[in-house]
Amino acid sequence: MATFQRARSDEQRAMRRQSILRTAADMLDEMPVAALSLNELSRRVGLAKSAMTRYFESREAVLLDLLSEAAARYRAEIAATLPGWVDPSASAPVRARQVAARLAKTFAAHPTLCELLSVQHAILEHNISVDVATRYKRSSRDGMRWLAERLRGLLPELDDEQALRASHMVIILVGALWTRSRPAPAQLAAFQADSSLAFMHPAFGEAFEAAAATFLRGLIAEAADAS
């Protein structure tokens, strides 16, 4: 556990916030989001809980900032590879499946991002102020617009509104399917004991690819019908 002097300058406060976020990220390598408490985070950072609230108003505020940073890293990582995600000569439905497959693979390589997205609405967006909620939602909006623009570049059959719908659905699918692919121990034991329940325990990559491809193909068909 580190012990810090009070941060007095803007630079020191920014460094302290980053230290808190790095510590929280390290904790998520050890435990699920539900087990991460502000008390334990404060102890590991070396701050009293009352001092911690000078930087983050709640545990959820810390995790929302962590989610925004994880999403930004994901976008930076995939940006350079996006042009190679599809065969430009392939049909639109084939390209939709190619995009879905690459999205599945790249999200699966970022488990912390997926874990945070899976609890975003049920946990992280509670116990926060309007200011924190607004800041996070604007960051989320900008990220979805970024992804929508890239999806339209790969699937030019989509218009701007459809591409934004696709981007939003991608985030929804990541959160929902990540949760379902990682059941609690009792649930996992039930799936293993009764093979008729196996379909309720999908592998994240396979389930995401199939669902995303179906949604993208539906949007492409919708665009064709409207033209």
PDB file of C-alpha atoms in Angstrom:
ATOM      1  CA  MET A   1       0.000   0.000   0.000  1.00  0.00           C
ATOM      2  CA  ALA A   2       1.377   3.406  -1.017  1.00  0.00           C
ATOM      3  CA  THR A   3       1.174   6.521   1.147  1.00  0.00           C
ATOM      4  CA  PHE A   4       0.752   9.874  -0.606  1.00  0.00           C
ATOM      5  CA  GLN A   5       1.044  13.517   0.283  1.00  0.00           C
ATOM      6  CA  ARG A   6      -2.022  15.593  -0.559  1.00  0.00           C
ATOM      7  CA  ALA A   7      -2.078  16.548  -4.238  1.00  0.00           C
ATOM      8  CA  ARG A   8      -2.091  20.331  -4.556  1.00  0.00           C
ATOM      9  CA  SER A   9      -1.551  21.185  -8.233  1.00  0.00           C
ATOM     10  CA  ASP A  10      -3.744  20.200 -11.185  1.00  0.00           C
ATOM     11  CA  GLU A  11      -0.904  18.019 -12.435  1.00  0.00           C
ATOM     12  CA  GLN A  12      -0.617  16.233  -9.102  1.00  0.00           C
ATOM     13  CA  ARG A  13      -4.377  15.687  -8.967  1.00  0.00           C
ATOM     14  CA  ALA A  14      -4.338  14.239 -12.495  1.00  0.00           C
ATOM     15  CA  MET A  15      -1.489  11.911 -11.513  1.00  0.00           C
ATOM     16  CA  ARG A  16      -3.404  10.842  -8.405  1.00  0.00           C
ATOM     17  CA  ARG A  17      -6.502  10.052 -10.455  1.00  0.00           C
ATOM     18  CA  GLN A  18      -4.427   7.931 -12.815  1.00  0.00           C
ATOM     19  CA  SER A  19      -2.858   6.107  -9.877  1.00  0.00           C
ATOM     20  CA  ILE A  20      -6.323   5.316  -8.534  1.00  0.00           C
ATOM     21  CA  LEU A  21      -7.465   4.063 -11.943  1.00  0.00           C
ATOM     22  CA  ARG A  22      -4.364   1.877 -12.371  1.00  0.00           C
ATOM     23  CA  THR A  23      -4.928   0.373  -8.932  1.00  0.00           C
ATOM     24  CA  ALA A  24      -8.579  -0.320  -9.718  1.00  0.00           C
ATOM     25  CA  ALA A  25      -7.567  -1.983 -12.990  1.00  0.00           C
ATOM     26  CA  ASP A  26      -5.091  -4.202 -11.128  1.00  0.00           C
ATOM     27  CA  MET A  27      -7.832  -5.163  -8.666  1.00  0.00           C
ATOM     28  CA  LEU A  28     -10.103  -6.239 -11.515  1.00  0.00           C
ATOM     29  CA  ASP A  29      -7.406  -8.717 -12.548  1.00  0.00           C
ATOM     30  CA  GLU A  30      -7.921 -10.340  -9.136  1.00  0.00           C
ATOM     31  CA  MET A  31     -11.652 -10.041  -8.510  1.00  0.00           C
ATOM     32  CA  PRO A  32     -15.014  -9.422 -10.202  1.00  0.00           C
ATOM     33  CA  VAL A  33     -16.432  -5.911 -10.374  1.00  0.00           C
ATOM     34  CA  ALA A  34     -18.946  -6.671  -7.599  1.00  0.00           C
ATOM     35  CA  ALA A  35     -16.108  -7.433  -5.158  1.00  0.00           C
ATOM     36  CA  LEU A  36     -14.234  -4.178  -5.740  1.00  0.00           C
ATOM     37  CA  SER A  37     -15.013  -1.803  -2.879  1.00  0.00           C
ATOM     38  CA  LEU A  38     -14.058   1.816  -2.352  1.00  0.00           C
ATOM     39  CA  ASN A  39     -12.673   0.893   1.076  1.00  0.00           C
ATOM     40  CA  GLU A  40     -10.241  -1.652  -0.354  1.00  0.00           C
ATOM     41  CA  LEU A  41      -9.331   0.608  -3.253  1.00  0.00           C
ATOM     42  CA  SER A  42      -8.594   3.428  -0.790  1.00  0.00           C
ATOM     43  CA  ARG A  43      -6.425   1.116   1.304  1.00  0.00           C
ATOM     44  CA  ARG A  44      -4.394  -0.022  -1.676  1.00  0.00           C
ATOM     45  CA  VAL A  45      -3.921   3.499  -2.992  1.00  0.00           C
ATOM     46  CA  GLY A  46      -2.930   4.742   0.459  1.00  0.00           C
ATOM     47  CA  LEU A  47      -5.687   7.300   0.895  1.00  0.00           C
ATOM     48  CA  ALA A  48      -8.411   7.630   3.478  1.00  0.00           C
ATOM     49  CA  LYS A  49     -11.842   6.994   1.998  1.00  0.00           C
ATOM     50  CA  SER A  50     -12.764  10.615   2.673  1.00  0.00           C
ATOM     51  CA  ALA A  51      -9.699  11.735   0.719  1.00  0.00           C
ATOM     52  CA  MET A  52     -10.547   9.383  -2.139  1.00  0.00           C
ATOM     53  CA  THR A  53     -13.800  11.234  -2.737  1.00  0.00           C
ATOM     54  CA  ARG A  54     -11.808  14.344  -3.681  1.00  0.00           C
ATOM     55  CA  TYR A  55     -10.937  12.475  -6.876  1.00  0.00           C
ATOM     56  CA  PHE A  56     -13.910  10.150  -7.419  1.00  0.00           C
ATOM     57  CA  GLU A  57     -17.305  10.522  -5.808  1.00  0.00           C
ATOM     58  CA  SER A  58     -17.954   6.762  -5.649  1.00  0.00           C
ATOM     59  CA  ARG A  59     -16.707   3.341  -6.611  1.00  0.00           C
ATOM     60  CA  GLU A  60     -18.987   3.477  -9.653  1.00  0.00           C
ATOM     61  CA  ALA A  61     -17.426   6.752 -10.786  1.00  0.00           C
ATOM     62  CA  VAL A  62     -13.991   5.108 -10.693  1.00  0.00           C
ATOM     63  CA  LEU A  63     -15.220   2.170 -12.737  1.00  0.00           C
ATOM     64  CA  LEU A  64     -16.970   4.349 -15.306  1.00  0.00           C
ATOM     65  CA  ASP A  65     -13.730   6.245 -15.914  1.00  0.00           C
ATOM     66  CA  LEU A  66     -11.955   2.901 -16.159  1.00  0.00           C
ATOM     67  CA  LEU A  67     -14.553   1.761 -18.700  1.00  0.00           C
ATOM     68  CA  SER A  68     -14.057   4.908 -20.784  1.00  0.00           C
ATOM     69  CA  GLU A  69     -10.290   4.364 -20.778  1.00  0.00           C
ATOM     70  CA  ALA A  70     -10.649   0.682 -21.681  1.00  0.00           C
ATOM     71  CA  ALA A  71     -12.953   1.575 -24.576  1.00  0.00           C
ATOM     72  CA  ALA A  72     -10.489   4.189 -25.827  1.00  0.00           C
ATOM     73  CA  ARG A  73      -7.668   1.626 -25.773  1.00  0.00           C
ATOM     74  CA  TYR A  74      -9.827  -0.816 -27.698  1.00  0.00           C
ATOM     75  CA  ARG A  75     -10.560   1.765 -30.394  1.00  0.00           C
ATOM     76  CA  ALA A  76      -6.894   2.707 -30.667  1.00  0.00           C
ATOM     77  CA  GLU A  77      -5.885  -0.934 -31.015  1.00  0.00           C
ATOM     78  CA  ILE A  78      -8.338  -1.821 -33.776  1.00  0.00           C
ATOM     79  CA  ALA A  79      -8.027   1.437 -35.746  1.00  0.00           C
ATOM     80  CA  ALA A  80      -4.998   0.363 -37.785  1.00  0.00           C
ATOM     81  CA  THR A  81      -6.365  -3.093 -38.620  1.00  0.00           C
ATOM     82  CA  LEU A  82      -9.900  -2.156 -39.644  1.00  0.00           C
ATOM     83  CA  PRO A  83      -9.269  -1.898 -43.409  1.00  0.00           C
ATOM     84  CA  GLY A  84      -8.228  -5.550 -43.428  1.00  0.00           C
ATOM     85  CA  TRP A  85     -11.333  -6.816 -41.658  1.00  0.00           C
ATOM     86  CA  VAL A  86     -13.249  -7.518 -44.865  1.00  0.00           C
ATOM     87  CA  ASP A  87     -12.707  -8.629 -48.428  1.00  0.00           C
ATOM     88  CA  PRO A  88     -13.929  -5.580 -50.400  1.00  0.00           C
ATOM     89  CA  SER A  89     -14.930  -7.808 -53.328  1.00  0.00           C
ATOM     90  CA  ALA A  90     -17.180  -9.992 -51.170  1.00  0.00           C
ATOM     91  CA  SER A  91     -20.943  -9.616 -51.044  1.00  0.00           C
ATOM     92  CA  ALA A  92     -22.494  -7.471 -48.334  1.00  0.00           C
ATOM     93  CA  PRO A  93     -23.759 -10.449 -46.267  1.00  0.00           C
ATOM     94  CA  VAL A  94     -20.305 -12.055 -46.370  1.00  0.00           C
ATOM     95  CA  ARG A  95     -18.671  -8.793 -45.306  1.00  0.00           C
ATOM     96  CA  ALA A  96     -21.192  -8.515 -42.460  1.00  0.00           C
ATOM     97  CA  ARG A  97     -20.093 -11.916 -41.178  1.00  0.00           C
ATOM     98  CA  GLN A  98     -16.439 -10.948 -41.527  1.00  0.00           C
ATOM     99  CA  VAL A  99     -17.000  -7.776 -39.504  1.00  0.00           C
ATOM    100  CA  ALA A 100     -18.900  -9.717 -36.838  1.00  0.00           C
ATOM    101  CA  ALA A 101     -16.092 -12.277 -36.581  1.00  0.00           C
ATOM    102  CA  ARG A 102     -13.436  -9.614 -36.113  1.00  0.00           C
ATOM    103  CA  LEU A 103     -15.510  -7.742 -33.564  1.00  0.00           C
ATOM    104  CA  ALA A 104     -15.957 -10.974 -31.600  1.00  0.00           C
ATOM    105  CA  LYS A 105     -12.234 -11.711 -31.653  1.00  0.00           C
ATOM    106  CA  THR A 106     -11.102  -8.210 -30.717  1.00  0.00           C
ATOM    107  CA  PHE A 107     -13.594  -7.735 -27.894  1.00  0.00           C
ATOM    108  CA  ALA A 108     -12.714 -11.146 -26.446  1.00  0.00           C
ATOM    109  CA  ALA A 109      -9.095  -9.959 -26.293  1.00  0.00           C
ATOM    110  CA  HIS A 110     -10.198  -7.141 -23.937  1.00  0.00           C
ATOM    111  CA  PRO A 111     -11.839  -8.963 -21.009  1.00  0.00           C
ATOM    112  CA  THR A 112     -11.801  -5.985 -18.629  1.00  0.00           C
ATOM    113  CA  LEU A 113     -13.684  -3.884 -21.165  1.00  0.00           C
ATOM    114  CA  CYS A 114     -16.220  -6.677 -21.685  1.00  0.00           C
ATOM    115  CA  GLU A 115     -16.623  -7.209 -17.938  1.00  0.00           C
ATOM    116  CA  LEU A 116     -17.270  -3.513 -17.334  1.00  0.00           C
ATOM    117  CA  LEU A 117     -19.730  -3.315 -20.242  1.00  0.00           C
ATOM    118  CA  SER A 118     -21.579  -6.310 -18.817  1.00  0.00           C
ATOM    119  CA  VAL A 119     -22.346  -4.439 -15.568  1.00  0.00           C
ATOM    120  CA  GLN A 120     -22.612  -0.944 -16.992  1.00  0.00           C
ATOM    121  CA  HIS A 121     -26.374  -0.462 -16.705  1.00  0.00           C
ATOM    122  CA  ALA A 122     -27.107  -2.662 -13.696  1.00  0.00           C
ATOM    123  CA  ILE A 123     -24.270  -1.441 -11.456  1.00  0.00           C
ATOM    124  CA  LEU A 124     -21.991   1.279 -12.808  1.00  0.00           C
ATOM    125  CA  GLU A 125     -24.660   3.800 -13.747  1.00  0.00           C
ATOM    126  CA  HIS A 126     -26.044   3.887 -10.199  1.00  0.00           C
ATOM    127  CA  ASN A 127     -24.691   5.877  -7.224  1.00  0.00           C
ATOM    128  CA  ILE A 128     -23.303   8.640  -9.449  1.00  0.00           C
ATOM    129  CA  SER A 129     -24.095  12.319  -9.865  1.00  0.00           C
ATOM    130  CA  VAL A 130     -25.639  13.923 -12.938  1.00  0.00           C
ATOM    131  CA  ASP A 131     -22.221  15.410 -13.798  1.00  0.00           C
ATOM    132  CA  VAL A 132     -20.523  12.013 -13.795  1.00  0.00           C
ATOM    133  CA  ALA A 133     -23.401  10.427 -15.718  1.00  0.00           C
ATOM    134  CA  THR A 134     -23.316  13.172 -18.343  1.00  0.00           C
ATOM    135  CA  ARG A 135     -19.557  12.963 -18.779  1.00  0.00           C
ATOM    136  CA  TYR A 136     -19.656   9.206 -19.160  1.00  0.00           C
ATOM    137  CA  LYS A 137     -22.620   9.179 -21.545  1.00  0.00           C
ATOM    138  CA  ARG A 138     -20.955  11.765 -23.770  1.00  0.00           C
ATOM    139  CA  SER A 139     -17.791   9.673 -23.864  1.00  0.00           C
ATOM    140  CA  SER A 140     -19.888   6.600 -24.686  1.00  0.00           C
ATOM    141  CA  ARG A 141     -21.763   8.497 -27.408  1.00  0.00           C
ATOM    142  CA  ASP A 142     -18.511   9.630 -29.024  1.00  0.00           C
ATOM    143  CA  GLY A 143     -17.156   6.088 -28.944  1.00  0.00           C
ATOM    144  CA  MET A 144     -20.276   4.676 -30.585  1.00  0.00           C
ATOM    145  CA  ARG A 145     -20.164   7.366 -33.269  1.00  0.00           C
ATOM    146  CA  TRP A 146     -16.528   6.456 -33.929  1.00  0.00           C
ATOM    147  CA  LEU A 147     -17.406   2.791 -34.326  1.00  0.00           C
ATOM    148  CA  ALA A 148     -20.423   3.642 -36.489  1.00  0.00           C
ATOM    149  CA  GLU A 149     -18.212   5.546 -38.929  1.00  0.00           C
ATOM    150  CA  ARG A 150     -15.836   2.577 -39.188  1.00  0.00           C
ATOM    151  CA  LEU A 151     -18.687   0.125 -39.669  1.00  0.00           C
ATOM    152  CA  ARG A 152     -20.066   2.240 -42.480  1.00  0.00           C
ATOM    153  CA  GLY A 153     -16.639   2.242 -44.107  1.00  0.00           C
ATOM    154  CA  LEU A 154     -16.680  -1.565 -44.090  1.00  0.00           C
ATOM    155  CA  LEU A 155     -20.381  -1.853 -44.936  1.00  0.00           C
ATOM    156  CA  PRO A 156     -21.175   1.178 -47.126  1.00  0.00           C
ATOM    157  CA  GLU A 157     -24.651  -0.226 -47.769  1.00  0.00           C
ATOM    158  CA  LEU A 158     -25.615   1.193 -44.361  1.00  0.00           C
ATOM    159  CA  ASP A 159     -26.646   4.815 -43.939  1.00  0.00           C
ATOM    160  CA  ASP A 160     -25.509   6.932 -40.989  1.00  0.00           C
ATOM    161  CA  GLU A 161     -28.529   6.078 -38.833  1.00  0.00           C
ATOM    162  CA  GLN A 162     -28.222   2.342 -39.484  1.00  0.00           C
ATOM    163  CA  ALA A 163     -24.495   2.381 -38.766  1.00  0.00           C
ATOM    164  CA  LEU A 164     -25.154   4.092 -35.435  1.00  0.00           C
ATOM    165  CA  ARG A 165     -27.827   1.502 -34.599  1.00  0.00           C
ATOM    166  CA  ALA A 166     -25.306  -1.222 -35.439  1.00  0.00           C
ATOM    167  CA  SER A 167     -22.662   0.358 -33.224  1.00  0.00           C
ATOM    168  CA  HIS A 168     -25.103   0.610 -30.322  1.00  0.00           C
ATOM    169  CA  MET A 169     -26.182  -3.012 -30.760  1.00  0.00           C
ATOM    170  CA  VAL A 170     -22.550  -4.154 -30.748  1.00  0.00           C
ATOM    171  CA  ILE A 171     -22.110  -2.682 -27.264  1.00  0.00           C
ATOM    172  CA  ILE A 172     -25.385  -4.186 -26.053  1.00  0.00           C
ATOM    173  CA  LEU A 173     -24.420  -7.628 -27.358  1.00  0.00           C
ATOM    174  CA  VAL A 174     -20.964  -7.511 -25.782  1.00  0.00           C
ATOM    175  CA  GLY A 175     -22.403  -6.763 -22.346  1.00  0.00           C
ATOM    176  CA  ALA A 176     -25.265  -9.260 -22.528  1.00  0.00           C
ATOM    177  CA  LEU A 177     -23.334 -12.178 -23.998  1.00  0.00           C
ATOM    178  CA  TRP A 178     -20.253 -11.678 -21.826  1.00  0.00           C
ATOM    179  CA  THR A 179     -22.454 -12.104 -18.761  1.00  0.00           C
ATOM    180  CA  ARG A 180     -24.254 -15.175 -20.094  1.00  0.00           C
ATOM    181  CA  SER A 181     -21.015 -16.853 -21.136  1.00  0.00           C
ATOM    182  CA  ARG A 182     -19.633 -16.581 -17.588  1.00  0.00           C
ATOM    183  CA  PRO A 183     -22.263 -18.060 -15.262  1.00  0.00           C
ATOM    184  CA  ALA A 184     -21.974 -18.405 -11.495  1.00  0.00           C
ATOM    185  CA  PRO A 185     -20.536 -21.718 -10.219  1.00  0.00           C
ATOM    186  CA  ALA A 186     -23.940 -23.221  -9.371  1.00  0.00           C
ATOM    187  CA  GLN A 187     -25.278 -22.315 -12.802  1.00  0.00           C
ATOM    188  CA  LEU A 188     -22.208 -23.794 -14.485  1.00  0.00           C
ATOM    189  CA  ALA A 189     -22.615 -27.024 -12.512  1.00  0.00           C
ATOM    190  CA  ALA A 190     -26.249 -27.221 -13.627  1.00  0.00           C
ATOM    191  CA  PHE A 191     -25.257 -26.791 -17.271  1.00  0.00           C
ATOM    192  CA  GLN A 192     -22.637 -29.502 -16.928  1.00  0.00           C
ATOM    193  CA  ALA A 193     -25.058 -31.881 -15.200  1.00  0.00           C
ATOM    194  CA  ASP A 194     -27.854 -31.548 -17.767  1.00  0.00           C
ATOM    195  CA  SER A 195     -26.889 -31.436 -21.437  1.00  0.00           C
ATOM    196  CA  SER A 196     -30.344 -30.133 -22.383  1.00  0.00           C
ATOM    197  CA  LEU A 197     -29.361 -26.831 -20.745  1.00  0.00           C
ATOM    198  CA  ALA A 198     -26.154 -26.398 -22.752  1.00  0.00           C
ATOM    199  CA  PHE A 199     -27.680 -23.933 -25.211  1.00  0.00           C
ATOM    200  CA  MET A 200     -28.158 -21.507 -22.307  1.00  0.00           C
ATOM    201  CA  HIS A 201     -24.385 -21.356 -21.794  1.00  0.00           C
ATOM    202  CA  PRO A 202     -23.058 -19.874 -25.050  1.00  0.00           C
ATOM    203  CA  ALA A 203     -19.397 -19.336 -25.822  1.00  0.00           C
ATOM    204  CA  PHE A 204     -18.925 -15.583 -26.066  1.00  0.00           C
ATOM    205  CA  GLY A 205     -17.147 -15.473 -29.423  1.00  0.00           C
ATOM    206  CA  GLU A 206     -19.491 -17.800 -31.247  1.00  0.00           C
ATOM    207  CA  ALA A 207     -22.649 -16.253 -29.802  1.00  0.00           C
ATOM    208  CA  PHE A 208     -21.514 -12.702 -30.440  1.00  0.00           C
ATOM    209  CA  GLU A 209     -20.445 -13.412 -34.028  1.00  0.00           C
ATOM    210  CA  ALA A 210     -23.751 -15.078 -34.862  1.00  0.00           C
ATOM    211  CA  ALA A 211     -25.880 -12.363 -33.246  1.00  0.00           C
ATOM    212  CA  ALA A 212     -23.895  -9.454 -34.678  1.00  0.00           C
ATOM    213  CA  ALA A 213     -23.846 -10.969 -38.163  1.00  0.00           C
ATOM    214  CA  THR A 214     -27.608 -11.495 -38.060  1.00  0.00           C
ATOM    215  CA  PHE A 215     -28.201  -7.904 -36.977  1.00  0.00           C
ATOM    216  CA  LEU A 216     -25.840  -6.440 -39.598  1.00  0.00           C
ATOM    217  CA  ARG A 217     -27.376  -8.541 -42.361  1.00  0.00           C
ATOM    218  CA  GLY A 218     -30.822  -7.402 -41.271  1.00  0.00           C
ATOM    219  CA  LEU A 219     -29.756  -3.767 -41.564  1.00  0.00           C
ATOM    220  CA  ILE A 220     -28.270  -4.424 -45.001  1.00  0.00           C
ATOM    221  CA  ALA A 221     -31.548  -6.032 -46.145  1.00  0.00           C
ATOM    222  CA  GLU A 222     -33.454  -3.079 -44.682  1.00  0.00           C
ATOM    223  CA  ALA A 223     -31.266  -0.680 -46.659  1.00  0.00           C
ATOM    224  CA  ALA A 224     -31.810  -2.672 -49.855  1.00  0.00           C
ATOM    225  CA  ASP A 225     -35.578  -2.658 -49.360  1.00  0.00           C
ATOM    226  CA  ALA A 226     -35.554   1.106 -48.851  1.00  0.00           C
ATOM    227  CA  SER A 227     -33.544   1.833 -52.010  1.00  0.00           C
TER     228      SER A 227
END
